[in-house]
Coordinates of C-alpha atoms and ligand atoms in Angstrom, one line a residue:
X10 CA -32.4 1.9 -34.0
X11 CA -30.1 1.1 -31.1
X12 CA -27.0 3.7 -31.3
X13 CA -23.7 1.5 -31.3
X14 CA -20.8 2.5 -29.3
X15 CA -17.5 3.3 -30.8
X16 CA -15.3 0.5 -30.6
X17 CA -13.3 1.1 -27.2
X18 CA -11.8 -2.3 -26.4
X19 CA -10.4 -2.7 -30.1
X20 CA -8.7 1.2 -29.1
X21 CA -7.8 0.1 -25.7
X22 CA -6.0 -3.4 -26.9
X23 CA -4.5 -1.6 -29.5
X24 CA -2.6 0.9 -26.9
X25 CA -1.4 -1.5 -24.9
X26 CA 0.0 -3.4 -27.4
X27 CA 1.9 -0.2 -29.1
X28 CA 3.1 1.0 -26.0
X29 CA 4.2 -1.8 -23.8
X30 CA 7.6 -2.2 -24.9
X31 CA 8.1 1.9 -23.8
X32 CA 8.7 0.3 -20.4
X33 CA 12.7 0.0 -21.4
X34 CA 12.7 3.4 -21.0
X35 CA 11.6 3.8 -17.1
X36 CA 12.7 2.3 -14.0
X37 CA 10.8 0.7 -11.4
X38 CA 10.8 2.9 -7.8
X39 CA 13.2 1.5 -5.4
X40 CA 13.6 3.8 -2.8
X41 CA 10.4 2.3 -1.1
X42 CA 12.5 -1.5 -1.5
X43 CA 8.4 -3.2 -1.9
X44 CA 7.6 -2.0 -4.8
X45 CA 11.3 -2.7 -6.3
X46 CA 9.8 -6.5 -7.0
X47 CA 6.8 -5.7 -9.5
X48 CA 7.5 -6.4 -13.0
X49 CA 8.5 -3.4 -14.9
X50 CA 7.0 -5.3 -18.3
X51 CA 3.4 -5.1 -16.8
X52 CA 0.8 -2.4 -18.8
X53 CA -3.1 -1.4 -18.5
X54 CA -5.4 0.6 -19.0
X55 CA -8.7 1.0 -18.1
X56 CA -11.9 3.7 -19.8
X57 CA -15.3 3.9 -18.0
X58 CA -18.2 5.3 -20.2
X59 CA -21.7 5.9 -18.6
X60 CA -22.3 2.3 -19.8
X61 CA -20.0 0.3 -19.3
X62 CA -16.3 -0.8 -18.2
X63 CA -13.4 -1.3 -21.2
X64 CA -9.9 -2.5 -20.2
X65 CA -6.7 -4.1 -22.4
X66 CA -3.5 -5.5 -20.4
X67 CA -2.7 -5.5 -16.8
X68 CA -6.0 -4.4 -15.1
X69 CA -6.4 -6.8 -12.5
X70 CA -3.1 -6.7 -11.2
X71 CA -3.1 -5.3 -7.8
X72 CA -1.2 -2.0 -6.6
X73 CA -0.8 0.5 -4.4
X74 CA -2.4 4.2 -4.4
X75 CA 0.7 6.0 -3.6
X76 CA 0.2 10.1 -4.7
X77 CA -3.4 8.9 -6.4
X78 CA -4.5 8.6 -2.5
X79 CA -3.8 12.6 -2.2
X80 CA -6.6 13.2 -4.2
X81 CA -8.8 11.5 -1.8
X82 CA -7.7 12.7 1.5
X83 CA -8.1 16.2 0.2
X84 CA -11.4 15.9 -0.5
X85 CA -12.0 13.9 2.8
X86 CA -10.3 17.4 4.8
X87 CA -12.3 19.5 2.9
X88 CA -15.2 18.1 3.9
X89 CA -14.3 17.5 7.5
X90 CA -12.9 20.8 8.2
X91 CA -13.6 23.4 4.9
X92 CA -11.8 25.3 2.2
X93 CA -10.4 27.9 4.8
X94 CA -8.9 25.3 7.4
X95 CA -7.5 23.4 5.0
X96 CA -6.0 26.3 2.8
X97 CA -4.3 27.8 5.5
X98 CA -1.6 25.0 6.1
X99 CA -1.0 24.5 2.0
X100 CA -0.6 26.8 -0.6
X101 CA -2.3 26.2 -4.7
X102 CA 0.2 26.7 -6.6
X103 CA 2.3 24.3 -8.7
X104 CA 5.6 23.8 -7.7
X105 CA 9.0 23.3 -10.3
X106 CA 10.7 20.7 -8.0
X107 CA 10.1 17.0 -7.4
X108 CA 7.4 15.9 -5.3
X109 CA 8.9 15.3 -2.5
X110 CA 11.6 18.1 -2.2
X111 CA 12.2 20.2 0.9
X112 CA 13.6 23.2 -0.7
X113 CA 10.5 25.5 -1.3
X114 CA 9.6 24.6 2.2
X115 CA 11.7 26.9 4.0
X116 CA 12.8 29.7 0.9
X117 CA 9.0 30.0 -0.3
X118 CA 5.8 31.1 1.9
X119 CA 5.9 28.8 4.6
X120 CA 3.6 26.4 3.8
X121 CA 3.5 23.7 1.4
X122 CA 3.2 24.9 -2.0
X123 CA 0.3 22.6 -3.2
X124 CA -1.5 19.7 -1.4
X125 CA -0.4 17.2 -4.4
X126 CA 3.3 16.8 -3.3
X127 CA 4.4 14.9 -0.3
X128 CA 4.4 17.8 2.2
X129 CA 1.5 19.5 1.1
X130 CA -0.4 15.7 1.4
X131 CA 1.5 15.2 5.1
X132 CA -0.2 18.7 5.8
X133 CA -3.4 17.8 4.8
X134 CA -3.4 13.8 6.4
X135 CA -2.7 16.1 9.5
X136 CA -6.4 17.9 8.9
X137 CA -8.4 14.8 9.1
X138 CA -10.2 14.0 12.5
X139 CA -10.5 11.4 14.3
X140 CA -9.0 10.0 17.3
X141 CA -6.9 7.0 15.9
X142 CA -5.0 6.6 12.9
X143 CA -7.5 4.0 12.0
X144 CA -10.5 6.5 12.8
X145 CA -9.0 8.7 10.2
X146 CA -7.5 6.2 7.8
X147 CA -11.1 5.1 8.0
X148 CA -12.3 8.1 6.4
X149 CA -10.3 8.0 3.5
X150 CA -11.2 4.0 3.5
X151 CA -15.2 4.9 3.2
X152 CA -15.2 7.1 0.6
X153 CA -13.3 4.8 -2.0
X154 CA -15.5 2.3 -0.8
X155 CA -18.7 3.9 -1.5
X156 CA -17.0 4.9 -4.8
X157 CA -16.0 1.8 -5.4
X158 CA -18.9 -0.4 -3.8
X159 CA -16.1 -2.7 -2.4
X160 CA -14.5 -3.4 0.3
X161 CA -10.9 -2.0 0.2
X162 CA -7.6 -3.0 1.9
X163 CA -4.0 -1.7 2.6
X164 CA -1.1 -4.0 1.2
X165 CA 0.6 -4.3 4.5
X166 CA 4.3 -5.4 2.7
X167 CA 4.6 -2.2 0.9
X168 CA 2.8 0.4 4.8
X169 CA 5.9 -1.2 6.4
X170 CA 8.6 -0.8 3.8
X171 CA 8.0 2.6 3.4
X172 CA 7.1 3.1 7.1
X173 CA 10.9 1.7 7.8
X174 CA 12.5 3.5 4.7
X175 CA 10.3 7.2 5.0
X176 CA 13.0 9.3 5.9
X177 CA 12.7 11.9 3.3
X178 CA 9.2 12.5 4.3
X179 CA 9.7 12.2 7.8
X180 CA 12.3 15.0 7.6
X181 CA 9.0 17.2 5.7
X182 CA 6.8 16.2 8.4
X183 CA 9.2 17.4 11.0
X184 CA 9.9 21.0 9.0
X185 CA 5.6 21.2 8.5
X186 CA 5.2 21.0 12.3
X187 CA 8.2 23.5 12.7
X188 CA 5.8 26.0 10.7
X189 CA 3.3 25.4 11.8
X190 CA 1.5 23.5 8.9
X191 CA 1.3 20.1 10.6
X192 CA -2.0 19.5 13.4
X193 CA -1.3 16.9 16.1
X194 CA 1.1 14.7 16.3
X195 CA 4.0 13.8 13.6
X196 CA 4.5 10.3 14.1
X197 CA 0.7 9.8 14.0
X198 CA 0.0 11.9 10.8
X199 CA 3.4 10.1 8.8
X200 CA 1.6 6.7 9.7
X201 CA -1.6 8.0 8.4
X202 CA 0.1 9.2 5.3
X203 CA 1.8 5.7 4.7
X204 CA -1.0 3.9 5.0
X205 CA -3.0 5.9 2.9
X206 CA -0.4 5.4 0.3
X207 CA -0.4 1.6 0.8
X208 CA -4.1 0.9 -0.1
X209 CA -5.0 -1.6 -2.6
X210 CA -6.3 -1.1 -6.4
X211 CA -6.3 -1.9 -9.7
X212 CA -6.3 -0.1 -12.7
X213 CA -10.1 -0.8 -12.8
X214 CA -11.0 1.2 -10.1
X215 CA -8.6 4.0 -11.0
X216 CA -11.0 4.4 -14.0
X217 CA -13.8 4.1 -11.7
X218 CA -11.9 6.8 -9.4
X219 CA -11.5 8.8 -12.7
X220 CA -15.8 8.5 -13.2
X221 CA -16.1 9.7 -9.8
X222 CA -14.4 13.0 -10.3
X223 CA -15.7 13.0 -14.2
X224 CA -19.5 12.6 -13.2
X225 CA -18.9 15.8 -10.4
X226 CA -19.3 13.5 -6.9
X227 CA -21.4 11.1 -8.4
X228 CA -21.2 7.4 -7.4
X229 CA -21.9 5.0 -10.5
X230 CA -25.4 4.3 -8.2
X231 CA -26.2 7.8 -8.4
X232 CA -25.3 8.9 -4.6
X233 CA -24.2 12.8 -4.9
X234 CA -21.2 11.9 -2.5
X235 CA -19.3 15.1 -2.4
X236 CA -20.0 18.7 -4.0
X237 CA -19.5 19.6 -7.4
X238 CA -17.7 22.5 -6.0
X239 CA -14.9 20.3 -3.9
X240 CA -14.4 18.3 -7.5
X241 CA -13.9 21.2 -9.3
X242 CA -11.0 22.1 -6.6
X243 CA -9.6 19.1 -6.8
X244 CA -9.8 18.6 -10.3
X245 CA -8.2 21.7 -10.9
X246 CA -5.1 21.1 -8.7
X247 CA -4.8 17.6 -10.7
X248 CA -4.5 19.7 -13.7
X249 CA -1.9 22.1 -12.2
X250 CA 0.3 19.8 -10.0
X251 CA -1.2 16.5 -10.4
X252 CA 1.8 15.3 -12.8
X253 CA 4.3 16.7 -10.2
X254 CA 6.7 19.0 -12.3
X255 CA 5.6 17.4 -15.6
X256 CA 2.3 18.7 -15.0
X257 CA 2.8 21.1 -18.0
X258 CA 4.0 19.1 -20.4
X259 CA 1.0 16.5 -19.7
X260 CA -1.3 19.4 -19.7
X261 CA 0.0 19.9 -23.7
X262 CA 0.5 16.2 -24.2
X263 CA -2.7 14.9 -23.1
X264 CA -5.0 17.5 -21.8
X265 CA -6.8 15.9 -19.0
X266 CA -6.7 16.6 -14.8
X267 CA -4.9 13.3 -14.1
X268 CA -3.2 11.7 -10.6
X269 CA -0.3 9.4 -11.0
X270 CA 1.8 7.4 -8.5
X271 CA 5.1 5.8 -8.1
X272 CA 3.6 2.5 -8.3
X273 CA 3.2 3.4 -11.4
X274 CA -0.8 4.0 -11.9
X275 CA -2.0 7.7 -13.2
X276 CA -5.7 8.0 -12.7
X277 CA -7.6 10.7 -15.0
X278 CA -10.9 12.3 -15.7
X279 CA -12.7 13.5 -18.6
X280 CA -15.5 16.1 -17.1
X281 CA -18.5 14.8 -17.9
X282 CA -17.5 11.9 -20.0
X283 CA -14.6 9.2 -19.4
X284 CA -12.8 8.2 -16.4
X285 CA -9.9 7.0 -17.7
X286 CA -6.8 4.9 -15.9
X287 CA -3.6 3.9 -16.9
X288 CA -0.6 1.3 -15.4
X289 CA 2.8 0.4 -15.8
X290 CA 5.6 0.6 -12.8
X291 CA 8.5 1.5 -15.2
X292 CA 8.8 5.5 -14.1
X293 CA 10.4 8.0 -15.9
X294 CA 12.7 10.8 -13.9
X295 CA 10.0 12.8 -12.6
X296 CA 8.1 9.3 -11.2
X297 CA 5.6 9.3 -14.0
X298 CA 4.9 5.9 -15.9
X299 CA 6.3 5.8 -18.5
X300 CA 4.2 3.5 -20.2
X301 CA 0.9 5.0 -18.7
X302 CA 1.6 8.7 -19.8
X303 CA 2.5 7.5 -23.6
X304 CA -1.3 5.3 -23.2
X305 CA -2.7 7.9 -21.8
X306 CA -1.4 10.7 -24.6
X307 CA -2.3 8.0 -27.5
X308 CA -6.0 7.9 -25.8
X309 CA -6.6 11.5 -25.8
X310 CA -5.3 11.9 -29.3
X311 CA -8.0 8.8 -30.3
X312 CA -10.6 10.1 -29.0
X313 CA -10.2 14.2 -28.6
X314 CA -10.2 13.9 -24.7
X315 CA -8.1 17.3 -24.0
X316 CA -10.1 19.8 -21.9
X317 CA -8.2 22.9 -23.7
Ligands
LIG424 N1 4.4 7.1 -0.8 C1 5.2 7.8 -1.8 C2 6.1 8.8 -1.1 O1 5.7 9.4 -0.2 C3 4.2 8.6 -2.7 C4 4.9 9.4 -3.7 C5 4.4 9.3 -5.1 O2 3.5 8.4 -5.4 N2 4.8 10.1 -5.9 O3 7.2 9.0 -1.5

């Protein structure tokens, strides 16, 4: 008798449609000025099970990576140049500030304290080889793709808004290359580190991200893409710092290693089981959606998702 599968779009539909409305509560980012013109009412989210695809709201709406690309390129230097060279220019532990403040950078150890804020990520773009920014961008590039078994783009609108308006970062870039933290040239790695942020998704393949990282470095056509060891790494700092300074409280809430960005998408991944992937650009103070944590705590309660 064939085994039926529990009834995931009805769950799905039925998240969206409690939690939309949370959005009042959140703003949209404006300090990159792009990504001030999405719609703050927009809400997704997506599960993956090893048979098929569920999704309720928003999914096909396109946006940018933002932090969610951090994840990536740390896996792409750990392959490149190892866990040594990579851990010497960033620290592992979480911090209690913002994710992209300054202030640890100079009164703590020296380096970055983790490589899932802005200057440990600008620390580890500056690890990947290659001898053009598109080289290296091209890294990041092929491993979604072979995740993804798609092409995949950068939304040039929102690479030059934050590309004119990246002061903040450049400043971290500047004070990583002071200490030493920063490989090659500045302007280079900050261009890398925009555009990485710029590339193109939907809450879709943040759920097939999420699969990715749940199945161990296993591509949905079975390719062993990246060690089970590197995933374990990276799932672990998603777990610790991956919320920024929420990452606590969404470690009680919800339970599960999880990426978000200020576009407003938080990517997640249930070892062994789910990728799961949530959307809504209305942020809440620490530049989590607000829409996408609630989904995402709602889910894990639904189906007992937490790892703990
Ligand atoms: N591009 C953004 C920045 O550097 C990424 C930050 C984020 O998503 N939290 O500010």
């Amino acid at each position: 008798m064939a085994c039926r599968e529990y009834d995931y779009a009805g769950l799905l539909a039925e998240t969206v449609a409690r939690h939309r409305h949370y959005a009042a509560q959140g703003e949209v980012a404006s300090y990159i000025p792009e990504l001030r013109k999405t719609d703050p009412t927009l809400a997704g989210c997506a599960l993956i099970t090893p048979q098929a695809l569920y999704e309720a709201g928003d999914t096909r709406y396109p946006f940018t990576l933002q932090s969610i690309s951090k994840v990536f390129s740390l896996l792409v230097a750990l392959e490149q140049r190892g866990v040594e060279t990579v851990f010497a220019k960033v620290g592992s532990e979480p911090t209690g500030d913002s994710f992209n403040s300054i202030v640890k950078l100079e009164t703590s150890e020296q380096k970055p304290l983790n490589p899932m804020i802005n200057a440990g990520a600008i620390a580890v773009c500056s690890l990947i080889p290659g001898d053009s920014v598109e080289e290296r961008l091209g890294l990041v590039l092929k491993l979604l793709e072979k995740i993804l078994d798609r092409p995949v783009g950068i939304d040039e609108h929102v690479y030059h808004s934050e590309q004119e308006t990246g002061h903040r970062n450049r400043a971290l870039a500047h004070f990583l290359k002071d200490i030493d933290c920063l490989e090659g040239d500045v302007d280079e790695v900050l261009d890398l580190y925009f555009r990485q942020c710029s590339i193109l998704v939907d809450c879709t393949d943040l759920a097939r991200l999420g699969m990715f990282l749940a199945q161990k470095g296993v591509t949905a056509q079975g390719e062993q893409l990246i060690s089970p060891h590197l995933i374990r790494l990276v799932t672990t700092f998603m777990v610790t710092c991956g919320m920024y300074n929420a990452s606590g409280e969404f470690a009680i809430q919800v339970g599960i290693p999880a990426k978000s960005g200020v576009s407003g998408g938080i990517l997640a991944a249930v070892p062994g089981r789910f990728g799961v992937a949530a959307f809504g650009p209305a942020l809440d103070k620490k530049g989590n959606s607000v829409v996408g944590v609630r989904m995402l705590r709602h889910l894990s309660q639904a189906l007992d998702l937490s790892i703990f």
